[in-house]
Short mmCIF file of C-alpha atoms in Angstrom, two decimals:
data_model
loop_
_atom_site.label_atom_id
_atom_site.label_comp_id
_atom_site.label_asym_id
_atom_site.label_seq_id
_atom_site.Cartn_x
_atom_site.Cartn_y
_atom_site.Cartn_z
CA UNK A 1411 -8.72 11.69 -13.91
CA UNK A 1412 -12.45 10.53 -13.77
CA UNK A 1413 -14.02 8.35 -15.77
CA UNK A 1414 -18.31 8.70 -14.82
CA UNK A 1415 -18.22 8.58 -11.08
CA UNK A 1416 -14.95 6.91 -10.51
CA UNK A 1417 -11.77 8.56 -9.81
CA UNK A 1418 -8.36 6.85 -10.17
CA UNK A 1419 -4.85 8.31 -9.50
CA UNK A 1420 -2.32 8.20 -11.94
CA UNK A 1421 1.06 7.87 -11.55
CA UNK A 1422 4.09 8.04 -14.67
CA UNK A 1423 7.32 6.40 -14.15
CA UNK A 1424 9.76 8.48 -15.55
CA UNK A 1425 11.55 7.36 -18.63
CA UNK A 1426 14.28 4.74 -18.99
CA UNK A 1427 16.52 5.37 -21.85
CA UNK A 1428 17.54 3.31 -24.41
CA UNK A 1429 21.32 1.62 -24.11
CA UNK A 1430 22.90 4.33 -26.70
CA UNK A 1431 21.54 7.02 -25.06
CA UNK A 1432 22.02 6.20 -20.77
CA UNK A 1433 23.66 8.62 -18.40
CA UNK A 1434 24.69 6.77 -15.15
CA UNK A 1435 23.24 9.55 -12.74
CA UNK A 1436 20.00 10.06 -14.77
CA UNK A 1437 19.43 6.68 -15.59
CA UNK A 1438 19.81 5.91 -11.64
CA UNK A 1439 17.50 8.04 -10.69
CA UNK A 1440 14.99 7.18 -13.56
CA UNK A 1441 15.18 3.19 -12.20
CA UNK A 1442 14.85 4.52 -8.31
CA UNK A 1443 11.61 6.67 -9.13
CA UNK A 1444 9.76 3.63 -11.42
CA UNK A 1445 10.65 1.31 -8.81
CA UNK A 1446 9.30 3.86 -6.14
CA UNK A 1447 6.03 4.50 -8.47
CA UNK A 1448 5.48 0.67 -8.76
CA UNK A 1449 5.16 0.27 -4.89
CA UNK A 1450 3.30 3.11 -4.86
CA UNK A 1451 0.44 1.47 -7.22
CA UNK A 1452 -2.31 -0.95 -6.77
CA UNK A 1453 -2.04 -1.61 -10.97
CA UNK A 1454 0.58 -1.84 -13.21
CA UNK A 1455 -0.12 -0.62 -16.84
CA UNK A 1456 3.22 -2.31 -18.43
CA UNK A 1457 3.15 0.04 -21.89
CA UNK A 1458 5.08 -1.34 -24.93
CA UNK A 1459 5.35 -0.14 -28.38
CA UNK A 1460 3.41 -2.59 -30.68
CA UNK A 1461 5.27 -1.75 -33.89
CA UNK A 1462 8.79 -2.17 -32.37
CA UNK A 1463 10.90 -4.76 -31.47
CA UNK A 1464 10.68 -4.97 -27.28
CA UNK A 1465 13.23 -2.96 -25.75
CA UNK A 1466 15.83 -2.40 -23.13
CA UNK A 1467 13.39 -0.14 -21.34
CA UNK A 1468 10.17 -2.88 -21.27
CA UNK A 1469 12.87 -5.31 -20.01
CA UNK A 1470 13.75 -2.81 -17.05
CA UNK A 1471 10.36 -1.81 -15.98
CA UNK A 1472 8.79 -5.59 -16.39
CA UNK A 1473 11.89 -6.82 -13.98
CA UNK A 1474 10.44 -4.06 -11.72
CA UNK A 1475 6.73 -4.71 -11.96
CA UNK A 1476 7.23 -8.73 -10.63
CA UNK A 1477 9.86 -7.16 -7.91
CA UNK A 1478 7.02 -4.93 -6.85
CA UNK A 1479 4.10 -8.13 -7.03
CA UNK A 1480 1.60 -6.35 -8.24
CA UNK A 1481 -1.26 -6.77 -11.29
CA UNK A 1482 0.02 -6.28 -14.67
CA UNK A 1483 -2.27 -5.13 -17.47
CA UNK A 1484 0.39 -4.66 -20.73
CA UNK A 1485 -0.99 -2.05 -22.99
CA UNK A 1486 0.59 -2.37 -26.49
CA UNK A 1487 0.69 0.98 -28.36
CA UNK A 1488 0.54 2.00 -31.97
CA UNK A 1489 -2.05 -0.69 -33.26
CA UNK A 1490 -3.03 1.35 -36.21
CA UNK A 1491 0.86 0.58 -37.61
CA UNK A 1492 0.13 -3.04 -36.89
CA UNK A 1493 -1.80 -5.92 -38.75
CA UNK A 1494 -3.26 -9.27 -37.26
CA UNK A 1495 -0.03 -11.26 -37.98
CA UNK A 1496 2.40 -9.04 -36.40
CA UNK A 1497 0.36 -8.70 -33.82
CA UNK A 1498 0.28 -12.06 -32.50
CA UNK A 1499 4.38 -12.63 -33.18
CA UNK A 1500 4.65 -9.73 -30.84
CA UNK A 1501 2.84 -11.37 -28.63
CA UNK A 1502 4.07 -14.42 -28.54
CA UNK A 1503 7.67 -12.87 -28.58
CA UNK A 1504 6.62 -10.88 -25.34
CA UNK A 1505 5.53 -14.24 -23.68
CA UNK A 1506 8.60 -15.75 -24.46
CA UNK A 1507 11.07 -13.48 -23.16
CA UNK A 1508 8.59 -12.05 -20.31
CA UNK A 1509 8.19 -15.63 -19.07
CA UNK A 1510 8.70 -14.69 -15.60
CA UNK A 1511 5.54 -12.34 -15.53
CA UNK A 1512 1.95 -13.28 -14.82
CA UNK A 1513 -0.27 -11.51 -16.90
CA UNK A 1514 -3.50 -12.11 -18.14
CA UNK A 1515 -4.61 -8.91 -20.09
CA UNK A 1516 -2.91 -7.96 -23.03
CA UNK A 1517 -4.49 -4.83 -24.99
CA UNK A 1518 -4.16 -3.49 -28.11
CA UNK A 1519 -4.29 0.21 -28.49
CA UNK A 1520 -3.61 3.56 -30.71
CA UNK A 1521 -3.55 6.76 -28.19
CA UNK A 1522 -3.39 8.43 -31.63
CA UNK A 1523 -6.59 6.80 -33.15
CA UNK A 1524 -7.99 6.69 -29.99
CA UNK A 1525 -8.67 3.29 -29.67
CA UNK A 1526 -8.99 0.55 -27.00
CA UNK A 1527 -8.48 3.08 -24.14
CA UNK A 1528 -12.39 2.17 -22.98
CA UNK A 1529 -11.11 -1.30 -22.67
CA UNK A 1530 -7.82 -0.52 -20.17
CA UNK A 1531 -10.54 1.33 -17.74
CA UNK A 1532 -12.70 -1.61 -17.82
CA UNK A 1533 -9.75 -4.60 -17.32
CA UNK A 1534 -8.31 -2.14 -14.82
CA UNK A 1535 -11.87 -1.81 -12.86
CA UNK A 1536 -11.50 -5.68 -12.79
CA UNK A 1537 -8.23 -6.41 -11.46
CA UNK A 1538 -9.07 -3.58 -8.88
CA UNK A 1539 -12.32 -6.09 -7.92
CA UNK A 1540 -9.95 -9.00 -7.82
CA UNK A 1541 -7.20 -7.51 -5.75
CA UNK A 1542 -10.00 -6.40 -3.03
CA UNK A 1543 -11.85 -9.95 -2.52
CA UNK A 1544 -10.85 -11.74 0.69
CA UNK A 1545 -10.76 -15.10 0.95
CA UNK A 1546 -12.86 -16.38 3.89
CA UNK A 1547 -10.66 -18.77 6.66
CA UNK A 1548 -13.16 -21.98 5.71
CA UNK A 1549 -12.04 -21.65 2.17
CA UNK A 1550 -8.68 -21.97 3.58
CA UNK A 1551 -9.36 -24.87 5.28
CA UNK A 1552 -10.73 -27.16 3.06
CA UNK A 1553 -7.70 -26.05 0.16
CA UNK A 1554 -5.29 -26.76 3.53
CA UNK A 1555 -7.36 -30.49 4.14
CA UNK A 1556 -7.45 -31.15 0.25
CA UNK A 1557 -3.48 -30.40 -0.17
CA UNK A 1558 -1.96 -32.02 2.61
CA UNK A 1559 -4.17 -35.14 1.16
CA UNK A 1560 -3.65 -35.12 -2.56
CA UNK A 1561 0.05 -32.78 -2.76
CA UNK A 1562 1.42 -32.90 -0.43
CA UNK A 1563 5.37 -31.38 -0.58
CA UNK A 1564 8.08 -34.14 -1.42
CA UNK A 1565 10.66 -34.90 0.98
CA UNK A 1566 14.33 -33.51 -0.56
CA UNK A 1567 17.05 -35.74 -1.09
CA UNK A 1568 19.07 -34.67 1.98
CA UNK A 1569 16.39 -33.29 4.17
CA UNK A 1570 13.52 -34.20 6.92
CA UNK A 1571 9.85 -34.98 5.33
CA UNK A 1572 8.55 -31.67 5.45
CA UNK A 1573 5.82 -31.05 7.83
CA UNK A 1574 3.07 -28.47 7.06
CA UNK A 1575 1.00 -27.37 10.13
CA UNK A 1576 -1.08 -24.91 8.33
CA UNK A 1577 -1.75 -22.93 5.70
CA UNK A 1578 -2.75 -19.02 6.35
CA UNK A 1579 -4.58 -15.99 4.47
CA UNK A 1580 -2.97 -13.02 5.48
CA UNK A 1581 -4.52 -10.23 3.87
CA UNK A 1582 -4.73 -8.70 0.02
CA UNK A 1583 -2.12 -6.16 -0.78
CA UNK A 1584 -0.56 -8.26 -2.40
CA UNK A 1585 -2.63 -11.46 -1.89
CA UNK A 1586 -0.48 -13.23 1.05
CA UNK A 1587 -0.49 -16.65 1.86
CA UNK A 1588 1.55 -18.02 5.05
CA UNK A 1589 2.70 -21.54 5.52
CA UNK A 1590 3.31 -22.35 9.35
CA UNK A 1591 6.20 -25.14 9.12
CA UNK A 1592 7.62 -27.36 11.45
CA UNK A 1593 11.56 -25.78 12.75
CA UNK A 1594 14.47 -26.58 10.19
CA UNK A 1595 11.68 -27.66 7.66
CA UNK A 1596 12.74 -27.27 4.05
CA UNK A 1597 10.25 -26.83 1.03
CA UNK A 1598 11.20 -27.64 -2.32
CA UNK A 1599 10.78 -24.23 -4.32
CA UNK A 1600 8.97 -26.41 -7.34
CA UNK A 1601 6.47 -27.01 -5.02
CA UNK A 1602 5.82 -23.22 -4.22
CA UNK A 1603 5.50 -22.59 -7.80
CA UNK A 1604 3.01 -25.33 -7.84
CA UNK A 1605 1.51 -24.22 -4.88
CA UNK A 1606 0.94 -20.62 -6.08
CA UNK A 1607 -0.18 -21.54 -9.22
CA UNK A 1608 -3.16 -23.78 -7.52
CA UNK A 1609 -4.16 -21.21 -5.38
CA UNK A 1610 -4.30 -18.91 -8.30
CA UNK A 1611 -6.94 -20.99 -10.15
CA UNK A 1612 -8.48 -22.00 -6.54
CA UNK A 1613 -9.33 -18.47 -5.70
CA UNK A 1614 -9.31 -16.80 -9.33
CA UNK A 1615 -6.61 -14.77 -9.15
CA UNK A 1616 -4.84 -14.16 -12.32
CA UNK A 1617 -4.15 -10.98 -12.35
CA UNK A 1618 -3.06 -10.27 -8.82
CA UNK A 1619 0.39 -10.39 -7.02
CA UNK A 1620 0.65 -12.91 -4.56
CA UNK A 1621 2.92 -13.46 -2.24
CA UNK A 1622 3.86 -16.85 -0.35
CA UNK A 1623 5.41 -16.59 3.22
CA UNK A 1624 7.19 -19.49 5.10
CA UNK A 1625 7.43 -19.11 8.50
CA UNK A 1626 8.82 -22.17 11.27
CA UNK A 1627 7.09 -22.44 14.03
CA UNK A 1628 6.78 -25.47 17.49
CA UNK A 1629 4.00 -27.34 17.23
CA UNK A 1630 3.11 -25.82 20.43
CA UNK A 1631 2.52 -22.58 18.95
CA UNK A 1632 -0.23 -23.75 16.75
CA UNK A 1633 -1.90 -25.66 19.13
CA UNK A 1634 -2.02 -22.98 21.34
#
């Protein structure tokens, strides 16, 4: 499909029944192939129907989008059945029990009126922009430098202070971060959350996957 001179591929999970309705063979192989098309994409258009309550199938394929770490756009359907007020409960319902997503764009459409579809090309173009950037290794340095100074990770209850030698960009697909780590250092996963929510408003990435990697190493190694 092109829309001016862009082209974009698009790929259609195939459909995950409701509870009533699920055969254990077909429903297998439904999960296998949207898990297999969610690797498979750089953008995941997480489509829910605006004028019904959120299903068993948006829970399915939402547990699959954060597996896969990509960008999530949701694109609610049906707005023409749907006024103001129902349209923020809906939201705020989807926020609620989707808690463990990170999304940023939430559109409103009608494929039968036609409307909003301009919109998902354009939020789409941007999370493909955002996805792309690099992030340069003096960047890195001065977040490492500022971290290890301000927030640095707590020492657990039972465990060694942890020691942090560095702090790594490894590349964009998803957005991967690597934390070199002194041997039999443990880090707190509160602080990872933390973590990847600072370098998430550090770098401006809010709609992208990223992807934190822990990795023990001598201190010889990094010297070297």
């Amino acid at each position: 499909m092109s829309k001016i001179t862009k082209q974009y591929i698009l790929l259609d999970s195939a459909g995950i029944r409701r509870k009533g309705q699920r055969e254990f063979g077909a429903e297998n192989f439904a999960v296998f192939k949207t898990i297999q098309t969610a690797y498979q994409s750089d953008i995941i258009c997480l489509v829910v129907d605006g004028s019904q309550p959120l299903s068993h199938q948006d829970q399915v394929v939402a547990g699959i989008a954060k597996e896969a770490n990509r960008s999530i756009i949701v694109v609610a359907n049906k707005s023409d059945l749907v006024d103001l007020q129902s349209k923020k409960e809906f939201e705020r319902q989807f926020y609620r029990r989707f808690f463990f997503l990170k999304v940023k764009d939430f559109i409103w459409v009608s494929a039968l009126e036609e409307q909003g579809m301009n919109l998902i090309w354009d939020t789409i173009d941007e999370a493909i922009e955002e996805k792309h950037q690099s992030i340069p290794e003096n960047q890195m340095r001065t977040i490492f430098n500022y971290l290890m100074k301000n927030k640095p990770p707590k020492k657990l209850r039972t465990e060694k202070k942890p020691v942090i030698y560095d702090l790594l960009y490894k590349g964009n697909n998803p957005h991967t971060f690597e934390m070199l780590l002194k041997s039999r250092t443990s880090i707190d996963k509160n602080y990872l959350k933390f973590l990847e929510n600072f370098l998430r408003r550090q770098f401006q990435l809010y709609r992208s996957g990223i992807k934190i990697v822990l990795t023990e190493v001598e201190k010889k190694q990094v010297l070297s």
